PDB file of C-alpha atoms in Angstrom:
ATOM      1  CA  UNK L  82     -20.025   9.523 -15.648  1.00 67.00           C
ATOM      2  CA  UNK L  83     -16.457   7.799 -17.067  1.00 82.00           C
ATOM      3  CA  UNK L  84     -15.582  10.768 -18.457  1.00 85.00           C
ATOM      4  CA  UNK L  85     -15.867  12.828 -15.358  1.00 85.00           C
ATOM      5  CA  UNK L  86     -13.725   9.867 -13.473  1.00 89.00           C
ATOM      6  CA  UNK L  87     -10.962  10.514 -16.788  1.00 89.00           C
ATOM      7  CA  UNK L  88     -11.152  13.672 -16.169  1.00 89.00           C
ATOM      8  CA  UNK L  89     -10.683  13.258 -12.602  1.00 91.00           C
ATOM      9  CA  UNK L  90      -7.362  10.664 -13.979  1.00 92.00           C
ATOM     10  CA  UNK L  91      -5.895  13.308 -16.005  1.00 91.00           C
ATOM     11  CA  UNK L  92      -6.032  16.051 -13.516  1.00 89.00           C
ATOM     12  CA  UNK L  93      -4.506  14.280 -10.863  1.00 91.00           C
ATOM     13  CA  UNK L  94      -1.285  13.930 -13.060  1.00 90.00           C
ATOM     14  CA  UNK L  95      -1.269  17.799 -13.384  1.00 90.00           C
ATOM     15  CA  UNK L  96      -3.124  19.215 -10.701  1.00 91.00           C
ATOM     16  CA  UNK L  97      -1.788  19.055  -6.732  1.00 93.00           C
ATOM     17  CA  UNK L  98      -5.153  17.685  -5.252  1.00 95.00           C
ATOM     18  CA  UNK L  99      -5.273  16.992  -1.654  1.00 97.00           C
ATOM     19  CA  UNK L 100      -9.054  15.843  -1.639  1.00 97.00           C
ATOM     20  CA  UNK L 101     -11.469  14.387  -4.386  1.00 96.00           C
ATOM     21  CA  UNK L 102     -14.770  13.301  -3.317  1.00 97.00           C
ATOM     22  CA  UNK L 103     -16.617  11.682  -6.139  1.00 96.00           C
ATOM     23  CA  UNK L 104     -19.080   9.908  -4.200  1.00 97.00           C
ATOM     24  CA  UNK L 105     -22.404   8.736  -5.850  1.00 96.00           C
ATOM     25  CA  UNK L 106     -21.205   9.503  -9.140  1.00 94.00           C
ATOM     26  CA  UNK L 107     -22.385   6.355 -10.829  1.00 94.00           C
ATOM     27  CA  UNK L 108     -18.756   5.767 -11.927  1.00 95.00           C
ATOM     28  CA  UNK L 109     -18.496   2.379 -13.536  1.00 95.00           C
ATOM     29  CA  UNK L 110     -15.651  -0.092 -13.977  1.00 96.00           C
ATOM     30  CA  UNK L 111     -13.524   1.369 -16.361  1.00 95.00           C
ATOM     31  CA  UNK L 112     -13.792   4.992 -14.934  1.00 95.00           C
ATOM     32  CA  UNK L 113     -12.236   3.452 -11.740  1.00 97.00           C
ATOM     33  CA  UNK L 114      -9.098   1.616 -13.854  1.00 96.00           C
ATOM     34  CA  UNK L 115      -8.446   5.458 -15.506  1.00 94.00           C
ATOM     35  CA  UNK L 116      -8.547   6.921 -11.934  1.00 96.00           C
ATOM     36  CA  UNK L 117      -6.778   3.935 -10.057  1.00 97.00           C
ATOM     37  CA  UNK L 118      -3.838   4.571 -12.622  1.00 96.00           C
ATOM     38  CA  UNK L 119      -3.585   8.130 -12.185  1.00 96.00           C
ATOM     39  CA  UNK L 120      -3.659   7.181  -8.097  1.00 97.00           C
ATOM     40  CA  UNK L 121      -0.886   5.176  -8.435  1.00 97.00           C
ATOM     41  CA  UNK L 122       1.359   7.709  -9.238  1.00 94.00           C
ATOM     42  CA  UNK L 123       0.277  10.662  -7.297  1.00 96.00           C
ATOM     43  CA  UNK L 124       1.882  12.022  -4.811  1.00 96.00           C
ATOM     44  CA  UNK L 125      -0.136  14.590  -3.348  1.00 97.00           C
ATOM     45  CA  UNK L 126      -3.659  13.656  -2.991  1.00 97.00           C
ATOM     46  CA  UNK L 127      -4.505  12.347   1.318  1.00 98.00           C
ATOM     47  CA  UNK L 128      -8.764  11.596   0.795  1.00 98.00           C
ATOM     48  CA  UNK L 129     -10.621   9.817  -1.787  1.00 98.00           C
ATOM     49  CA  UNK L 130     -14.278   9.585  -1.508  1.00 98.00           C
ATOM     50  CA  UNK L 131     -15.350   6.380  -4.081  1.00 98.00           C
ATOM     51  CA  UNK L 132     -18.355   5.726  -1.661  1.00 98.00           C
ATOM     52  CA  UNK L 133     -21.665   4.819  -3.349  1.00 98.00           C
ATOM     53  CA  UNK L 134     -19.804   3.452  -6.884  1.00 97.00           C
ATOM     54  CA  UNK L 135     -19.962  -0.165  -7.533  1.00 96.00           C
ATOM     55  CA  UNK L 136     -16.593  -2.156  -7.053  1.00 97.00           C
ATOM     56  CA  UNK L 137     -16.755  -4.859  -8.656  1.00 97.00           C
ATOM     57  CA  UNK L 138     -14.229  -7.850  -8.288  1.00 97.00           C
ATOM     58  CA  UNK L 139     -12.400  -5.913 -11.882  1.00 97.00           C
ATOM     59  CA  UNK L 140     -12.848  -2.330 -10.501  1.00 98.00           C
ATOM     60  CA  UNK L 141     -11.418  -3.748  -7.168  1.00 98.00           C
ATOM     61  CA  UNK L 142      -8.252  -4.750  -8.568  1.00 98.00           C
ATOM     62  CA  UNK L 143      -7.517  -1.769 -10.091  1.00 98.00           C
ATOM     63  CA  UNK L 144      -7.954  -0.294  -6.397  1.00 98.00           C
ATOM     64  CA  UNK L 145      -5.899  -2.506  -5.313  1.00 98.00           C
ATOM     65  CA  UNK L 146      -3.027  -1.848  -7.605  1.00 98.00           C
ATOM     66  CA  UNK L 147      -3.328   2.191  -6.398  1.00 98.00           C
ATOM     67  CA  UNK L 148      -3.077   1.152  -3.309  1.00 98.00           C
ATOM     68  CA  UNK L 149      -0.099  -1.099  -3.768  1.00 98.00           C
ATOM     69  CA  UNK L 150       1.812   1.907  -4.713  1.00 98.00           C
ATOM     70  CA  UNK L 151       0.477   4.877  -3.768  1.00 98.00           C
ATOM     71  CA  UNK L 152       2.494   6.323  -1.531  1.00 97.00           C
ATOM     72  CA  UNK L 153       0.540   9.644  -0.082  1.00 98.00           C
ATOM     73  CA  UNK L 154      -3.113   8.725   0.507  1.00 98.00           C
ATOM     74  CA  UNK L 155      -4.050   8.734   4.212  1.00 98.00           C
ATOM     75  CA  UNK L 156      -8.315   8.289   3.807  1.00 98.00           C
ATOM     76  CA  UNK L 157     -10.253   5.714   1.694  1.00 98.00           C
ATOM     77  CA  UNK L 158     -13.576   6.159   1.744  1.00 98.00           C
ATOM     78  CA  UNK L 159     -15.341   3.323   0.146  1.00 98.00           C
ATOM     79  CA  UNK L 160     -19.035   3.284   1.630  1.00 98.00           C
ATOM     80  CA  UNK L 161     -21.826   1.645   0.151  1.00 98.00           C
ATOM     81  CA  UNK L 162     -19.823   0.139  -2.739  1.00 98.00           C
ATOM     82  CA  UNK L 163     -21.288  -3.545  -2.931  1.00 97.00           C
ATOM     83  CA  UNK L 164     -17.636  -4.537  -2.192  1.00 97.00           C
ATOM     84  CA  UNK L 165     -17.863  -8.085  -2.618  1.00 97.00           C
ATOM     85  CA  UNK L 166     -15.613 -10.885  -0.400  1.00 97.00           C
ATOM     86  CA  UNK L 167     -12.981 -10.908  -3.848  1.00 97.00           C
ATOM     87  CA  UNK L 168     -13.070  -7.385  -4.066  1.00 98.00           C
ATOM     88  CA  UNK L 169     -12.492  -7.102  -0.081  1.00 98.00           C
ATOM     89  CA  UNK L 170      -9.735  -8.888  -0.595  1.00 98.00           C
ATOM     90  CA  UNK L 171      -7.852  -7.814  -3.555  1.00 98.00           C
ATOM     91  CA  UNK L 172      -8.125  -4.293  -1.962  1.00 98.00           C
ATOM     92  CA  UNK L 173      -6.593  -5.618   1.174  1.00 98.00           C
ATOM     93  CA  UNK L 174      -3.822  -7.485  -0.596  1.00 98.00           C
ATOM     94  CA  UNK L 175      -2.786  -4.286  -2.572  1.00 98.00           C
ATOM     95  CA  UNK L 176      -2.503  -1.932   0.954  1.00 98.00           C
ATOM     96  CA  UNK L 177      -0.581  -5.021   3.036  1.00 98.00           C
ATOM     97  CA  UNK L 178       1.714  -4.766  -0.102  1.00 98.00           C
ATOM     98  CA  UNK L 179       2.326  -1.608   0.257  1.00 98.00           C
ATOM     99  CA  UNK L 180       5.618  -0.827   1.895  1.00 97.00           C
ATOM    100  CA  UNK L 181       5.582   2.930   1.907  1.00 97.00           C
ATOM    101  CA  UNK L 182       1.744   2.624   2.935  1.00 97.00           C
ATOM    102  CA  UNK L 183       0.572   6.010   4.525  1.00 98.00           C
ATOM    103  CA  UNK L 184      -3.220   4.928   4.843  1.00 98.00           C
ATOM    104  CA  UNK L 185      -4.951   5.743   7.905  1.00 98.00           C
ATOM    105  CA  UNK L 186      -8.670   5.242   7.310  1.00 98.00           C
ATOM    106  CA  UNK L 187     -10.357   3.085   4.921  1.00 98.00           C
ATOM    107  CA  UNK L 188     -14.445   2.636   4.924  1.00 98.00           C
ATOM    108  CA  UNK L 189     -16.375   0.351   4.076  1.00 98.00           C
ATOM    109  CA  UNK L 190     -15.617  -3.073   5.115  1.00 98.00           C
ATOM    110  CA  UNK L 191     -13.110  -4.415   7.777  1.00 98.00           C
ATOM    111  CA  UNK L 192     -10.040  -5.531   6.707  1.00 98.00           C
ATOM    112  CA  UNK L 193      -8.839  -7.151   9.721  1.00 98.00           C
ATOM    113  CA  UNK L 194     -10.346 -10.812   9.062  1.00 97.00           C
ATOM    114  CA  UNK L 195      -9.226 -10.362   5.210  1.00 98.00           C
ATOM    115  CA  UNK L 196      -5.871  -9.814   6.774  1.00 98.00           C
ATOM    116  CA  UNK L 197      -5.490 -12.607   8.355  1.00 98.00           C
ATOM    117  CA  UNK L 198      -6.304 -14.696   4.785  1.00 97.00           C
ATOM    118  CA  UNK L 199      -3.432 -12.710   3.752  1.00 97.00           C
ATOM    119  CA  UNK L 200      -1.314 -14.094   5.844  1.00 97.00           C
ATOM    120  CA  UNK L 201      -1.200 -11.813   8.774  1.00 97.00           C
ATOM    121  CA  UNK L 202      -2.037 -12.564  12.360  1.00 97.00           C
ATOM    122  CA  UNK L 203      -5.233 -13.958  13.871  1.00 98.00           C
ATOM    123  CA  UNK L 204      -5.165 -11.069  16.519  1.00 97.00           C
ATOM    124  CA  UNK L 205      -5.995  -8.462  13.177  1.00 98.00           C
ATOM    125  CA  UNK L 206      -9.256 -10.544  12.677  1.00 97.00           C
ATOM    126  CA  UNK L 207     -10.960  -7.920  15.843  1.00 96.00           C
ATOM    127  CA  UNK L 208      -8.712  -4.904  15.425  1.00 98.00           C
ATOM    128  CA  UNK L 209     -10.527  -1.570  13.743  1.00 98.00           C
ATOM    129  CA  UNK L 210      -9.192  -0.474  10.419  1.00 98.00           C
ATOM    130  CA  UNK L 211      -7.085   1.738  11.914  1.00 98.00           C
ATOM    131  CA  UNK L 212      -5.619  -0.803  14.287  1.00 98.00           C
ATOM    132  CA  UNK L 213      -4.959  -2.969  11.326  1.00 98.00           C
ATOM    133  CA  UNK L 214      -3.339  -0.304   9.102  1.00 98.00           C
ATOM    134  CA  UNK L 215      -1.060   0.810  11.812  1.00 98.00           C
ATOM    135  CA  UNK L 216      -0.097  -2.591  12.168  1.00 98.00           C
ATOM    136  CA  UNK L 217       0.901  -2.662   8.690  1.00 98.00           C
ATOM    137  CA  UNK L 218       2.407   0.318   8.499  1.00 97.00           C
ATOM    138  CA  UNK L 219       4.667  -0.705  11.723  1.00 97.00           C
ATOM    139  CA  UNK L 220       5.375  -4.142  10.088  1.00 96.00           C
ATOM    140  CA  UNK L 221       7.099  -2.671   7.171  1.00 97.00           C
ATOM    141  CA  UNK L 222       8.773  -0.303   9.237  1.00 96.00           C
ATOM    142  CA  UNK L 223      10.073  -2.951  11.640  1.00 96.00           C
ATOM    143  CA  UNK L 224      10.752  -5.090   8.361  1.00 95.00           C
ATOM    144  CA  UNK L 225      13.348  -1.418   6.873  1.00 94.00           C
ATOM    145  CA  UNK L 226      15.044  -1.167  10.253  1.00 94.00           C
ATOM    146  CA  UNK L 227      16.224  -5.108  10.543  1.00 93.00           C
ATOM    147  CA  UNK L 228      17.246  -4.911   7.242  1.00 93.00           C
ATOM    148  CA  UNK L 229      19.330  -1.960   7.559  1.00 91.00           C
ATOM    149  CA  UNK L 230      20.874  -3.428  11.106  1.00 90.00           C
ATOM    150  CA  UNK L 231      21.637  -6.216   9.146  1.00 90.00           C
ATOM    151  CA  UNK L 232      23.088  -4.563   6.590  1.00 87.00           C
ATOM    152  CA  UNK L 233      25.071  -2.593   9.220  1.00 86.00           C
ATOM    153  CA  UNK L 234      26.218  -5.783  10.489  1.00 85.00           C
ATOM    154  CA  UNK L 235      26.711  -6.956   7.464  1.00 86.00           C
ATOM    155  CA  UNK L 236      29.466  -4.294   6.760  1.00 82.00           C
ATOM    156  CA  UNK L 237      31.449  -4.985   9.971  1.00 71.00           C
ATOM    157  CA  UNK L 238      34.474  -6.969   9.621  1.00 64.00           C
ATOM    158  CA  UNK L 239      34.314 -10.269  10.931  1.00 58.00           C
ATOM    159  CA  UNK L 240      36.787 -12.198  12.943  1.00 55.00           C
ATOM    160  CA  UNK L 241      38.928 -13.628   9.691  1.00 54.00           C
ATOM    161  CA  UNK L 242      39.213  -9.874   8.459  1.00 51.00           C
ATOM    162  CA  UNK L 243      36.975 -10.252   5.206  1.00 50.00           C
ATOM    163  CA  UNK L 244      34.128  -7.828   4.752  1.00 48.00           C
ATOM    164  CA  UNK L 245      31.124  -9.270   3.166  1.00 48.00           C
ATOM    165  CA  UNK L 246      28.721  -6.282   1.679  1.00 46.00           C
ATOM    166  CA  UNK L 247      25.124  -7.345   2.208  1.00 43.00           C
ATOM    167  CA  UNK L 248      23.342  -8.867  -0.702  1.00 42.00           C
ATOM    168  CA  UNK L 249      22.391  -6.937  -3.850  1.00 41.00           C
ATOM    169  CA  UNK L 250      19.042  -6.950  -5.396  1.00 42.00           C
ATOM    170  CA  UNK L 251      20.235 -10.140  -7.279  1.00 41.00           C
ATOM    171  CA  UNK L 252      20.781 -11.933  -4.367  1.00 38.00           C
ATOM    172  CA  UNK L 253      24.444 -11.897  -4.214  1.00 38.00           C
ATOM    173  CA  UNK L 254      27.101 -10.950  -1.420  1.00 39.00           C
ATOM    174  CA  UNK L 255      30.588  -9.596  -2.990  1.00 36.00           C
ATOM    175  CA  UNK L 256      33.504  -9.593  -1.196  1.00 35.00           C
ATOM    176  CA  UNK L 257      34.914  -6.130  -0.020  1.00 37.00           C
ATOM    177  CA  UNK L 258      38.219  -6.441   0.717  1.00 35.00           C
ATOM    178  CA  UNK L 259      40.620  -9.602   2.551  1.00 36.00           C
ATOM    179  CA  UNK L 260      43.244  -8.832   4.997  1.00 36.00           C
ATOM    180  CA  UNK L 261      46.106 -11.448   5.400  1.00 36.00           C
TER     181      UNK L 261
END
């Protein structure tokens, strides 16, 4: 049953799959780490079907790490998977980390009250999945547009004439230019 999940890995590196269902496919632990790394690299698949495999608190963290990165998957289907509180949450840590997130439906459990653990707000807690995920999905955007109208102000001259760029990825502003 791993070796169908490897194979499943492998192909989507190679193949342009917009679906794979492999529900009920007794897949165990370290099938799901093979396919989760494959998944966090594709680009093209939009439904996974994992319901009626096992995720354990180890199996969930590899879903989680997919899911952190994974930048093209709209439907998680994770049904009947004995996903434990832990697992719950690592999977909801790795899609609120997700800043490119393009998840629409997840099954399975409701993230909304993991959410909140996370960090998020108490109104989540009685949202539906999809409530939750579009919340997500608008907090990041919201997060990309104040930085770039920050940046934008950023850029402007001030006052004194001195043009500070906004700050690099190590956290440093270099001056532009300084008018006398």
């Amino acid at each position: 049953h791993d070796r169908g999940a490897q194979l499943a890995a492998v192909v989507l590196t190679s193949v342009k799959l917009e679906v794979l269902d492999l529900g009920f496919n007794r897949i165990t632990t370290g099938g799901i780490k093979a396919l989760m790394k494959s998944l966090a690299e594709n680009d093209t698949l939009l439904s996974l079907t994992l319901s009626g495999n096992p995720l354990d608190t180890n199996a969930s963290k590899a879903v989680s790490y997919a899911l952190a990165y994974n930048k093209s998957l709209r439907a998680l289907y994770v049904d009947n998977c004995s996903v434990g509180y832990a697992a719950q949450r690592h999977i909801t840590a790795g899609i609120v980390s997700n800043s490119q997130l393009s998840l629409r439906v997840i099954t399975g459990f409701h993230i909304g009250a993991i959410a909140v653990t996370l960090g998020l707000p108490s109104a989540l807690e009685n949202w539906t999945n999809e409530q939750v995920l579009k919340f997500i999905r608008l907090m990041w955007d919201r997060r990309r547009h104040d930085q770039e109208s920050m940046k934008q102000r950023n850029d402007q001259p001030n006052n004194t004439g001195v043009l500070l760029s906004s700050a690099k990825n190590d956290n440093t502003a270099t001056k532009k230019y300084h008018t006398a």
